[in-house]
CSV table of C-alpha atoms and ligand atoms in Angstrom, one decimal:
chain,number,residue,atom,x,y,z
F,1,UNK,CA,29.8,-20.9,83.8
F,2,UNK,CA,27.2,-18.3,83.3
F,3,UNK,CA,27.1,-18.8,79.6
F,4,UNK,CA,27.0,-22.6,80.2
F,5,UNK,CA,24.0,-22.1,82.4
F,6,UNK,CA,22.1,-20.0,79.8
F,7,UNK,CA,23.0,-22.5,77.1
F,8,UNK,CA,21.5,-25.3,79.1
F,9,UNK,CA,18.4,-23.3,79.9
F,10,UNK,CA,17.9,-22.4,76.2
F,11,UNK,CA,14.8,-24.1,75.0
F,12,UNK,CA,15.2,-26.6,72.2
F,13,UNK,CA,13.3,-25.6,69.1
F,14,UNK,CA,9.7,-26.2,70.0
F,15,UNK,CA,7.8,-29.0,68.1
F,16,UNK,CA,4.4,-30.4,68.9
F,17,UNK,CA,4.0,-33.8,67.4
F,18,UNK,CA,0.7,-35.2,66.4
F,19,UNK,CA,0.4,-38.9,65.4
F,20,UNK,CA,-2.1,-39.3,62.6
F,21,UNK,CA,-3.4,-42.8,62.0
F,22,UNK,CA,-3.4,-45.8,62.0
F,23,UNK,CA,-3.9,-45.2,58.2
F,24,UNK,CA,-5.1,-48.3,56.3
F,25,UNK,CA,-3.2,-47.3,53.2
F,26,UNK,CA,-0.9,-44.3,52.9
F,27,UNK,CA,0.5,-43.3,49.4
F,28,UNK,CA,3.8,-41.5,50.0
F,29,UNK,CA,5.0,-41.1,46.4
F,30,UNK,CA,8.4,-40.8,47.9
F,31,UNK,CA,11.7,-42.4,48.8
F,32,UNK,CA,12.4,-44.9,50.3
F,33,UNK,CA,9.0,-46.4,49.8
F,34,UNK,CA,8.7,-46.0,46.0
F,35,UNK,CA,10.1,-48.9,44.0
F,36,UNK,CA,9.2,-50.7,40.7
F,37,UNK,CA,6.9,-53.0,42.7
F,38,UNK,CA,5.4,-50.2,44.7
F,39,UNK,CA,5.2,-47.3,42.3
F,40,UNK,CA,3.2,-45.0,44.6
F,41,UNK,CA,5.2,-45.8,47.7
F,42,UNK,CA,2.2,-47.4,49.6
F,43,UNK,CA,2.5,-48.2,53.2
F,44,UNK,CA,-0.1,-50.4,54.7
F,45,UNK,CA,-1.2,-49.8,58.4
F,46,UNK,CA,0.8,-46.6,58.5
F,47,UNK,CA,1.3,-43.7,61.0
F,48,UNK,CA,2.4,-40.2,60.1
F,49,UNK,CA,3.8,-37.8,62.7
F,50,UNK,CA,3.2,-34.2,62.0
F,51,UNK,CA,4.6,-31.2,63.8
F,52,UNK,CA,1.6,-29.0,64.2
F,53,UNK,CA,3.8,-25.9,64.8
F,54,UNK,CA,6.0,-26.0,61.7
F,55,UNK,CA,3.5,-28.0,59.7
F,56,UNK,CA,6.2,-30.5,58.7
F,57,UNK,CA,6.3,-34.3,58.7
F,58,UNK,CA,8.5,-35.6,61.6
F,59,UNK,CA,8.2,-39.3,60.8
F,60,UNK,CA,6.1,-41.7,58.7
F,61,UNK,CA,6.1,-45.5,58.3
F,62,UNK,CA,4.5,-48.7,59.4
F,63,UNK,CA,2.6,-48.5,62.7
F,64,UNK,CA,4.8,-51.1,64.3
F,65,UNK,CA,7.9,-49.0,63.7
F,66,UNK,CA,6.8,-45.8,65.4
F,67,UNK,CA,9.8,-44.5,67.3
F,68,UNK,CA,9.5,-44.5,71.1
F,69,UNK,CA,9.7,-40.7,71.4
F,70,UNK,CA,6.2,-40.4,69.8
F,71,UNK,CA,4.5,-43.2,71.8
F,72,UNK,CA,2.9,-40.7,74.2
F,73,UNK,CA,2.1,-37.9,71.6
F,74,UNK,CA,-1.5,-37.1,71.0
F,75,UNK,CA,-3.2,-39.2,68.3
F,76,UNK,CA,-5.8,-38.4,65.6
F,77,UNK,CA,-7.3,-41.4,63.9
F,78,UNK,CA,-8.6,-41.6,60.3
F,79,UNK,CA,-12.1,-40.6,59.6
F,80,UNK,CA,-13.8,-43.9,58.7
F,81,UNK,CA,-12.0,-46.1,56.1
F,82,UNK,CA,-10.1,-45.4,52.9
F,83,UNK,CA,-6.7,-44.3,51.8
F,84,UNK,CA,-4.6,-41.2,52.3
F,85,UNK,CA,-2.1,-39.4,50.0
F,86,UNK,CA,-0.5,-36.0,49.7
F,87,UNK,CA,-2.9,-33.1,49.4
F,88,UNK,CA,-3.7,-32.5,45.7
F,89,UNK,CA,-2.0,-29.6,43.8
F,90,UNK,CA,-4.1,-27.8,41.1
F,91,UNK,CA,-1.3,-26.1,39.2
F,92,UNK,CA,-3.4,-24.1,36.6
F,93,UNK,CA,-6.6,-22.2,37.4
F,94,UNK,CA,-8.3,-18.9,36.6
F,95,UNK,CA,-10.6,-18.4,39.6
F,96,UNK,CA,-10.6,-14.5,39.9
F,97,UNK,CA,-13.6,-13.5,37.8
F,98,UNK,CA,-17.2,-12.3,38.1
F,99,UNK,CA,-20.3,-13.6,36.3
F,100,UNK,CA,-20.5,-16.7,34.2
F,101,UNK,CA,-20.8,-17.8,30.5
F,102,UNK,CA,-23.9,-20.1,30.7
F,103,UNK,CA,-25.4,-18.4,27.7
F,104,UNK,CA,-22.3,-19.2,25.6
F,105,UNK,CA,-22.5,-22.8,26.8
F,106,UNK,CA,-26.0,-22.9,25.2
F,107,UNK,CA,-24.7,-21.3,22.0
F,108,UNK,CA,-21.9,-23.8,21.8
F,109,UNK,CA,-24.4,-26.6,22.1
F,110,UNK,CA,-26.3,-25.0,19.2
F,111,UNK,CA,-23.1,-25.2,17.1
F,112,UNK,CA,-21.0,-22.1,17.7
F,113,UNK,CA,-17.3,-22.7,18.5
F,114,UNK,CA,-15.3,-21.1,21.3
F,115,UNK,CA,-13.3,-19.1,18.8
F,116,UNK,CA,-16.5,-17.8,17.0
F,117,UNK,CA,-18.0,-16.6,20.3
F,118,UNK,CA,-14.7,-14.8,21.1
F,119,UNK,CA,-14.7,-13.1,17.6
F,120,UNK,CA,-18.3,-12.0,18.2
F,121,UNK,CA,-17.2,-10.1,21.3
F,122,UNK,CA,-18.0,-12.8,23.9
F,123,UNK,CA,-15.5,-15.2,25.3
F,124,UNK,CA,-12.8,-13.9,27.6
F,125,UNK,CA,-13.9,-10.3,26.8
F,126,UNK,CA,-17.4,-11.0,28.3
F,127,UNK,CA,-15.8,-12.1,31.6
F,128,UNK,CA,-13.4,-9.1,31.5
F,129,UNK,CA,-16.4,-6.7,31.4
F,130,UNK,CA,-18.0,-8.4,34.4
F,131,UNK,CA,-14.7,-8.6,36.3
F,132,UNK,CA,-13.9,-4.9,35.7
F,133,UNK,CA,-17.3,-4.0,37.1
F,134,UNK,CA,-16.9,-6.0,40.3
F,135,UNK,CA,-15.2,-4.6,43.4
F,136,UNK,CA,-12.2,-6.2,45.0
F,137,UNK,CA,-14.5,-7.4,47.9
F,138,UNK,CA,-17.0,-9.0,45.5
F,139,UNK,CA,-14.2,-10.8,43.6
F,140,UNK,CA,-12.7,-11.9,46.9
F,141,UNK,CA,-16.0,-13.4,48.1
F,142,UNK,CA,-16.4,-15.3,44.8
F,143,UNK,CA,-12.8,-16.5,44.8
F,144,UNK,CA,-13.1,-17.6,48.4
F,145,UNK,CA,-16.0,-19.9,47.6
F,146,UNK,CA,-14.3,-21.3,44.6
F,147,UNK,CA,-11.1,-22.0,46.4
F,148,UNK,CA,-13.0,-23.5,49.4
F,149,UNK,CA,-14.8,-25.9,47.1
F,150,UNK,CA,-11.4,-27.0,45.7
F,151,UNK,CA,-10.1,-27.5,49.3
F,152,UNK,CA,-13.1,-29.6,50.1
F,153,UNK,CA,-12.3,-31.7,47.1
F,154,UNK,CA,-8.8,-32.4,48.4
F,155,UNK,CA,-6.7,-29.5,46.8
F,156,UNK,CA,-4.3,-28.1,49.4
F,157,UNK,CA,-2.2,-26.0,46.9
F,158,UNK,CA,-3.7,-24.1,44.0
F,159,UNK,CA,-2.2,-21.8,41.4
F,160,UNK,CA,-4.5,-18.8,40.6
F,161,UNK,CA,-4.1,-16.5,37.6
F,162,UNK,CA,-5.3,-13.0,37.0
F,163,UNK,CA,-6.2,-12.2,33.4
F,164,UNK,CA,-9.8,-10.9,33.5
F,165,UNK,CA,-8.9,-7.4,34.3
F,166,UNK,CA,-6.5,-6.4,31.5
F,167,UNK,CA,-5.9,-2.9,32.8
F,168,UNK,CA,-3.3,-2.0,35.3
F,169,UNK,CA,-5.9,-1.3,38.0
F,170,UNK,CA,-8.0,-4.4,37.3
F,171,UNK,CA,-5.0,-6.7,37.2
F,172,UNK,CA,-3.8,-5.3,40.5
F,173,UNK,CA,-7.3,-5.7,41.9
F,174,UNK,CA,-7.4,-9.3,40.9
F,175,UNK,CA,-4.0,-10.2,42.3
F,176,UNK,CA,-4.7,-8.3,45.5
F,177,UNK,CA,-7.7,-10.7,46.0
F,178,UNK,CA,-5.2,-13.6,46.1
F,179,UNK,CA,-2.9,-11.8,48.4
F,180,UNK,CA,-5.7,-10.8,50.8
F,181,UNK,CA,-7.1,-14.4,50.8
F,182,UNK,CA,-3.7,-15.7,51.9
F,183,UNK,CA,-2.9,-13.0,54.4
F,184,UNK,CA,-6.2,-12.2,55.9
F,185,UNK,CA,-8.4,-15.2,55.5
F,186,UNK,CA,-5.9,-18.0,55.9
F,187,UNK,CA,-7.7,-19.3,59.0
F,188,UNK,CA,-10.9,-19.8,57.1
F,189,UNK,CA,-9.3,-20.9,53.8
F,190,UNK,CA,-6.1,-22.6,55.0
F,191,UNK,CA,-4.7,-23.6,51.6
F,192,UNK,CA,-1.7,-22.3,49.7
F,193,UNK,CA,-2.7,-20.1,46.7
F,194,UNK,CA,0.1,-19.4,44.3
F,195,UNK,CA,-0.4,-16.2,42.3
F,196,UNK,CA,0.3,-15.8,38.5
F,197,UNK,CA,-0.1,-12.5,36.6
F,198,UNK,CA,-1.7,-13.1,33.2
F,199,UNK,CA,-2.3,-9.6,31.8
F,200,UNK,CA,-1.5,-11.2,28.4
F,201,UNK,CA,-4.7,-13.3,28.5
F,202,UNK,CA,-6.4,-11.4,25.7
F,203,UNK,CA,-6.1,-8.1,23.9
F,204,UNK,CA,-8.6,-5.7,25.5
F,205,UNK,CA,-11.1,-3.9,23.3
F,206,UNK,CA,-9.6,-0.5,24.0
F,207,UNK,CA,-6.4,-1.8,22.3
F,208,UNK,CA,-8.2,-3.5,19.4
F,209,UNK,CA,-5.8,-3.5,16.4
F,210,UNK,CA,-3.0,-2.3,18.6
F,211,UNK,CA,-1.7,-5.5,20.2
F,212,UNK,CA,1.9,-4.3,20.1
F,213,UNK,CA,1.0,-1.3,22.2
F,214,UNK,CA,-0.8,-3.5,24.7
F,215,UNK,CA,2.2,-5.8,24.9
F,216,UNK,CA,4.4,-2.7,25.6
F,217,UNK,CA,1.9,-1.6,28.2
F,218,UNK,CA,2.1,-5.0,29.9
F,219,UNK,CA,5.9,-5.0,29.8
F,220,UNK,CA,6.5,-1.4,30.8
F,221,UNK,CA,3.6,-0.7,33.2
F,222,UNK,CA,1.6,-3.7,34.4
F,223,UNK,CA,4.4,-6.2,35.2
F,224,UNK,CA,6.6,-3.7,37.0
F,225,UNK,CA,3.7,-2.6,39.2
F,226,UNK,CA,2.8,-6.3,39.9
F,227,UNK,CA,6.4,-7.0,40.8
F,228,UNK,CA,6.8,-3.9,43.0
F,229,UNK,CA,3.8,-5.0,45.1
F,230,UNK,CA,5.1,-8.5,45.1
F,231,UNK,CA,1.8,-9.8,43.8
F,232,UNK,CA,2.9,-12.7,41.6
F,233,UNK,CA,5.3,-15.6,41.6
F,234,UNK,CA,4.6,-16.6,38.0
F,235,UNK,CA,3.7,-14.8,34.8
F,236,UNK,CA,1.8,-16.4,31.9
F,237,UNK,CA,0.8,-15.6,28.3
F,238,UNK,CA,-1.9,-17.0,26.1
F,239,UNK,CA,0.1,-17.7,23.0
F,240,UNK,CA,-2.3,-18.6,20.2
F,241,UNK,CA,-3.8,-17.4,16.9
F,242,UNK,CA,-5.9,-14.4,17.6
F,243,UNK,CA,-4.3,-13.8,21.0
F,244,UNK,CA,-0.5,-13.3,21.4
F,245,UNK,CA,2.1,-14.4,18.9
F,246,UNK,CA,5.3,-16.2,19.8
F,247,UNK,CA,7.3,-13.0,19.4
F,248,UNK,CA,4.9,-11.1,21.6
F,249,UNK,CA,4.8,-13.9,24.2
F,250,UNK,CA,8.6,-13.8,24.2
F,251,UNK,CA,8.7,-10.1,24.9
F,252,UNK,CA,6.2,-10.4,27.8
F,253,UNK,CA,7.9,-13.4,29.3
F,254,UNK,CA,11.4,-11.8,29.1
F,255,UNK,CA,10.0,-8.6,30.8
F,256,UNK,CA,8.6,-10.7,33.7
F,257,UNK,CA,11.8,-12.7,34.0
F,258,UNK,CA,13.8,-9.5,34.4
F,259,UNK,CA,11.5,-8.6,37.2
F,260,UNK,CA,12.1,-11.9,39.0
F,261,UNK,CA,8.9,-13.7,38.0
F,262,UNK,CA,9.0,-17.2,36.6
F,263,UNK,CA,7.4,-17.9,33.2
F,264,UNK,CA,4.5,-20.2,32.4
F,265,UNK,CA,2.9,-20.4,29.0
F,266,UNK,CA,-0.5,-21.3,27.5
F,267,UNK,CA,1.0,-23.2,24.6
F,268,UNK,CA,-0.4,-25.0,21.5
F,269,UNK,CA,-4.0,-25.0,22.7
F,270,UNK,CA,-5.9,-24.4,19.5
F,271,UNK,CA,-3.0,-24.0,17.0
F,272,UNK,CA,0.8,-24.8,17.1
F,273,UNK,CA,2.9,-21.7,17.5
F,274,UNK,CA,6.2,-23.5,18.5
F,275,UNK,CA,5.3,-22.0,21.9
F,276,UNK,CA,6.6,-25.1,23.8
F,277,UNK,CA,10.1,-24.5,22.5
F,278,UNK,CA,9.9,-20.9,23.6
F,279,UNK,CA,8.8,-22.0,27.1
F,280,UNK,CA,11.7,-24.4,27.3
F,281,UNK,CA,14.2,-21.8,26.0
F,282,UNK,CA,13.1,-19.3,28.7
F,283,UNK,CA,13.2,-21.9,31.5
F,284,UNK,CA,9.5,-21.7,32.1
F,285,UNK,CA,8.2,-23.8,34.9
F,286,UNK,CA,5.5,-25.2,32.7
F,287,UNK,CA,4.0,-25.3,29.2
F,288,UNK,CA,0.3,-25.8,29.5
F,289,UNK,CA,-2.5,-27.3,27.3
F,290,UNK,CA,-0.3,-28.8,24.5
F,291,UNK,CA,-3.2,-30.2,22.4
F,292,UNK,CA,-1.4,-29.3,19.2
F,293,UNK,CA,2.2,-30.1,20.3
F,294,UNK,CA,4.4,-31.6,17.6
F,295,UNK,CA,7.5,-33.8,17.8
F,296,UNK,CA,9.8,-30.8,18.0
F,297,UNK,CA,7.9,-29.5,21.0
F,298,UNK,CA,8.0,-32.9,22.7
F,299,UNK,CA,11.8,-33.1,22.2
F,300,UNK,CA,12.2,-29.6,23.6
F,301,UNK,CA,10.4,-30.8,26.7
F,302,UNK,CA,12.6,-33.9,26.9
F,303,UNK,CA,15.8,-31.7,26.5
F,304,UNK,CA,14.7,-29.4,29.3
F,305,UNK,CA,15.2,-32.4,31.6
F,306,UNK,CA,12.0,-31.8,33.5
F,307,UNK,CA,12.7,-28.1,34.1
F,308,UNK,CA,9.6,-27.2,32.0
F,309,UNK,CA,6.7,-29.4,33.0
F,310,UNK,CA,4.0,-30.3,30.5
F,311,UNK,CA,0.7,-29.4,32.2
F,312,UNK,CA,-2.3,-31.1,30.6
F,313,UNK,CA,-5.9,-29.7,31.0
F,314,UNK,CA,-8.2,-32.4,29.7
F,315,UNK,CA,-11.3,-30.9,31.3
F,316,UNK,CA,-10.9,-28.0,28.8
F,317,UNK,CA,-10.9,-30.3,25.8
F,318,UNK,CA,-13.9,-32.1,27.3
F,319,UNK,CA,-15.8,-28.9,28.1
F,320,UNK,CA,-15.2,-27.6,24.6
F,321,UNK,CA,-16.4,-30.9,23.1
F,322,UNK,CA,-13.1,-31.6,21.4
F,323,UNK,CA,-12.2,-35.1,20.4
F,324,UNK,CA,-8.4,-34.7,20.2
F,325,UNK,CA,-6.7,-34.5,23.5
F,326,UNK,CA,-3.0,-33.8,24.3
F,327,UNK,CA,-0.7,-36.8,23.6
F,328,UNK,CA,-0.4,-37.8,27.3
F,329,UNK,CA,0.7,-41.4,26.7
F,330,UNK,CA,3.4,-40.4,24.3
F,331,UNK,CA,4.7,-37.9,26.9
F,332,UNK,CA,4.8,-40.6,29.5
F,333,UNK,CA,6.7,-42.9,27.1
F,334,UNK,CA,9.2,-40.1,26.7
F,335,UNK,CA,9.6,-40.0,30.5
F,336,UNK,CA,8.2,-36.5,30.8
F,337,UNK,CA,6.8,-35.4,34.3
F,338,UNK,CA,3.2,-35.0,33.1
F,339,UNK,CA,1.1,-32.8,35.4
F,340,UNK,CA,-2.7,-32.4,35.3
F,341,UNK,CA,-4.8,-29.4,36.3
F,342,UNK,CA,-8.3,-28.2,36.1
F,343,UNK,CA,-7.8,-24.9,34.1
F,344,UNK,CA,-10.9,-23.8,36.1
F,345,UNK,CA,-12.3,-20.7,34.3
F,346,UNK,CA,-15.8,-19.6,33.2
F,347,UNK,CA,-15.4,-20.1,29.5
F,348,UNK,CA,-13.4,-23.2,28.5
F,349,UNK,CA,-13.4,-25.3,31.7
F,350,UNK,CA,-16.1,-24.6,34.2
F,351,UNK,CA,-14.7,-27.3,36.5
F,352,UNK,CA,-12.8,-26.9,39.7
F,353,UNK,CA,-13.0,-30.5,40.6
F,354,UNK,CA,-9.6,-32.0,40.1
F,355,UNK,CA,-10.9,-35.5,40.7
F,356,UNK,CA,-13.2,-35.2,37.7
F,357,UNK,CA,-10.1,-34.0,35.7
F,358,UNK,CA,-8.3,-37.1,36.8
F,359,UNK,CA,-11.1,-39.4,35.7
F,360,UNK,CA,-11.2,-37.6,32.3
F,361,UNK,CA,-7.4,-38.1,32.0
F,362,UNK,CA,-7.9,-41.8,32.5
F,363,UNK,CA,-10.8,-42.2,30.2
F,364,UNK,CA,-10.0,-39.8,27.3
F,365,UNK,CA,-6.2,-39.7,27.3
F,366,UNK,CA,-5.8,-43.3,28.6
F,367,UNK,CA,-3.4,-42.2,31.3
F,368,UNK,CA,-2.6,-45.0,33.7
F,369,UNK,CA,-3.9,-44.5,37.3
F,370,UNK,CA,-0.4,-44.3,38.9
F,371,UNK,CA,0.6,-41.6,36.3
F,372,UNK,CA,-2.6,-39.7,37.1
F,373,UNK,CA,-1.9,-39.6,40.8
F,374,UNK,CA,1.7,-38.4,40.2
F,375,UNK,CA,0.3,-35.8,37.8
F,376,UNK,CA,-1.7,-34.1,40.5
F,377,UNK,CA,0.9,-34.4,43.3
F,378,UNK,CA,4.6,-34.5,42.6
F,379,UNK,CA,4.5,-33.3,39.0
F,380,UNK,CA,2.0,-30.6,39.7
F,381,UNK,CA,4.2,-29.4,42.6
F,382,UNK,CA,7.1,-29.3,40.2
F,383,UNK,CA,5.1,-27.2,37.8
F,384,UNK,CA,4.9,-24.7,40.7
F,385,UNK,CA,8.5,-25.2,41.7
F,386,UNK,CA,7.2,-26.5,45.1
F,387,UNK,CA,8.4,-30.1,44.9
F,388,UNK,CA,10.8,-29.4,47.8
F,389,UNK,CA,7.8,-29.1,50.2
F,390,UNK,CA,4.7,-30.5,48.5
F,391,UNK,CA,3.3,-33.3,46.4
F,392,UNK,CA,5.0,-36.2,48.2
F,393,UNK,CA,5.2,-37.3,51.8
F,394,UNK,CA,8.5,-37.7,53.5
F,395,UNK,CA,10.3,-36.3,56.6
F,396,UNK,CA,10.6,-32.5,56.3
F,397,UNK,CA,7.8,-32.0,53.7
F,398,UNK,CA,4.6,-30.3,54.6
F,399,UNK,CA,1.9,-32.5,56.3
F,400,UNK,CA,-0.7,-31.7,53.6
F,401,UNK,CA,-2.9,-34.7,53.3
F,402,UNK,CA,-6.2,-35.9,51.8
F,403,UNK,CA,-8.2,-38.9,52.8
F,404,UNK,CA,-10.6,-40.6,50.4
F,405,UNK,CA,-13.4,-43.0,51.2
F,406,UNK,CA,-12.2,-45.3,48.4
F,407,UNK,CA,-10.1,-48.3,49.2
F,408,UNK,CA,-7.6,-47.6,46.3
F,409,UNK,CA,-6.8,-45.0,43.7
F,410,UNK,CA,-8.5,-47.2,41.0
F,411,UNK,CA,-11.7,-47.3,43.1
F,412,UNK,CA,-11.5,-43.6,43.5
F,413,UNK,CA,-11.5,-42.9,39.8
F,414,UNK,CA,-13.9,-45.7,39.0
F,415,UNK,CA,-16.4,-44.0,41.3
F,416,UNK,CA,-15.7,-40.8,39.4
F,417,UNK,CA,-19.0,-39.1,39.6
F,418,UNK,CA,-20.0,-39.7,43.3
F,419,UNK,CA,-20.6,-36.3,44.9
F,420,UNK,CA,-17.5,-36.0,47.1
F,421,UNK,CA,-15.3,-38.9,48.0
F,422,UNK,CA,-13.0,-36.8,50.2
F,423,UNK,CA,-13.5,-37.7,53.8
F,424,UNK,CA,-10.9,-35.4,55.4
F,425,UNK,CA,-8.2,-32.8,54.5
F,426,UNK,CA,-5.1,-31.9,56.6
F,427,UNK,CA,-3.1,-28.8,56.0
F,428,UNK,CA,0.3,-28.4,57.7
F,429,UNK,CA,-0.7,-31.1,60.2
F,430,UNK,CA,-4.0,-29.7,61.1
F,431,UNK,CA,-7.3,-31.4,60.0
F,432,UNK,CA,-9.1,-28.5,58.3
F,433,UNK,CA,-12.0,-30.3,56.8
F,434,UNK,CA,-14.1,-33.4,57.6
F,435,UNK,CA,-16.8,-34.4,55.2
F,436,UNK,CA,-19.4,-36.3,57.3
F,437,UNK,CA,-21.4,-37.1,54.2
F,438,UNK,CA,-18.6,-39.1,52.6
F,439,UNK,CA,-18.5,-41.8,55.2
F,440,UNK,CA,-22.0,-41.7,56.5
A,1,NIG,O1,-6.9,-21.7,29.6
A,1,NIG,N1,-6.6,-20.3,27.0
A,1,NIG,C1,-6.8,-19.3,27.6
A,1,NIG,N2,-7.5,-19.1,28.7
A,1,NIG,C2,-8.4,-20.0,29.3
A,1,NIG,C3,-9.8,-19.7,28.8
A,1,NIG,C4,-10.3,-18.5,29.5
A,1,NIG,C5,-11.8,-18.2,29.1
A,1,NIG,O2,-12.3,-18.7,28.1
A,1,NIG,O3,-12.3,-17.4,29.9
A,1,NIG,C6,-8.0,-21.4,29.1
A,1,NIG,O4,-8.6,-22.2,28.4
A,2,FE,FE1,-5.8,-21.6,31.3
C-alpha cells in the first residue's frame, strides 16, 4: 500500500506547453506533411505546441485539429504576417578570428588573386597573426557579436571552426571561446554552436618547409589535447595545393577519428585532390566546397548513401569573384543531400548572412527554391549529424523556429537584399528575438 501511495504521488514528468500561432504558413519539411505535391510539408493556418521545459515539439498541425489537452495552454501569436520554418543551420563557418582583410579585398579588386596574396604572406597567415595576438576575452567578444548577428538572421544552429591559431595554445584558446559561449553566455546567445578543430587550416610560418612535422604536431599534440578537454565534435583539414595533401589530410583525419572526433573536409576548393573520395572513405560527415569535384568524386558521394553530405559554399566563389560554382544541379539530379553554408571567414567569404548565401545559390548555381530551403535545414543538420533533433519540425524535435516577413520562400529570396526579413526567432520553444523593424 505504501509503495502504491508513493507511486500515485510521484509527479508525472513535468512539461509546460506553449501554443505558438496561429501561423499563416508553417513549413515542416517533415513527415507526414511532405509529399510530392507538398515538398516542404506546408501547413496553412497551423499551430505548434512547444514544451518550454524540454524545448521539444509536443504537437503541430492545422489549428482546427489542436488536441483538447492544449486548449487552455498559454498562447503566443505570430509577430505580424509571414511564414515560419525550422531555425536555419549554418553548418560551415570560421568565426573565431581577430582583425579583418579589407586591404586584401582592395588588392583583389586591383587584380591579385587569393592564392597570390597567400603566397605573399597574407591570406590565412595575416589573420593567424592577429588572432594569436588577441586574448581569449577579445576573441570571445568578437565571436559573440558574429554569432548574434547570425541568430538575428534566423540561424539557430551554427558550426564554428578554429584554425586561426595554429599552435597548441592558440587552437585551445579559440575552441575555449566556443565552449565558454555555450556554457556561460547561453542566456544572451541562446543558439547551438557546434565546435570543429581545424589546426590543419594552413601551415604556420614557424613550420615553413616542414609541413610533415606540423602534421605530426597536429596528430600527436594538438588533437589529443583538444580531445582531452572535449573541445570539438568535428575535425577538419584544408586539403588543397599549397595547403595539405591528400596523404597529410588522411593522417590528420585518422588521428582525430581515433580520438572520437568526426571528420569533415575542405575538398576540391581550388584544385581537385580526390579529397571527396577520402572524405567518403573515412566516413566524414561532410565534404565542403567541391568547386572542382569530378565524376569520380560525385559517385563516391552517391555511394556513401548520404553519410557524407556535400556542403556548398557559393558565397565564397562569389566573394572571390569566381565564375565557376560547384555543380549543385548535377548533385541534386544524383539525389545527393546538398547542404549550403556561409563559410563565414575574413578572407574568402566575409558573409555571415545565410539568407544571402541562399539567394546566391539560386542565382549562380540555379538551385530550385525548395532545394535551397532543404539545404539550410534538414541537409545542413545532417552535415552536423543533428538531423535527429534539428532541421525539420515534427513531434520530439527541438522547437527552433524562424519567422520571416515574406509570404513564401520564393518571395523571401526574391527580396534578397532587404536588410533583415526575419521577424522573430524561437529557440527550444522560447522566443529569443523579435525584429520590430521587419514588420514595422
Ligand atoms: O573555407 N579554405 C580554407 N579556409 C577558408 C578561407 C579562410 C581564409 O581565407 O581566412 C575557406 O575558404
Ligand atoms: Fe571554410
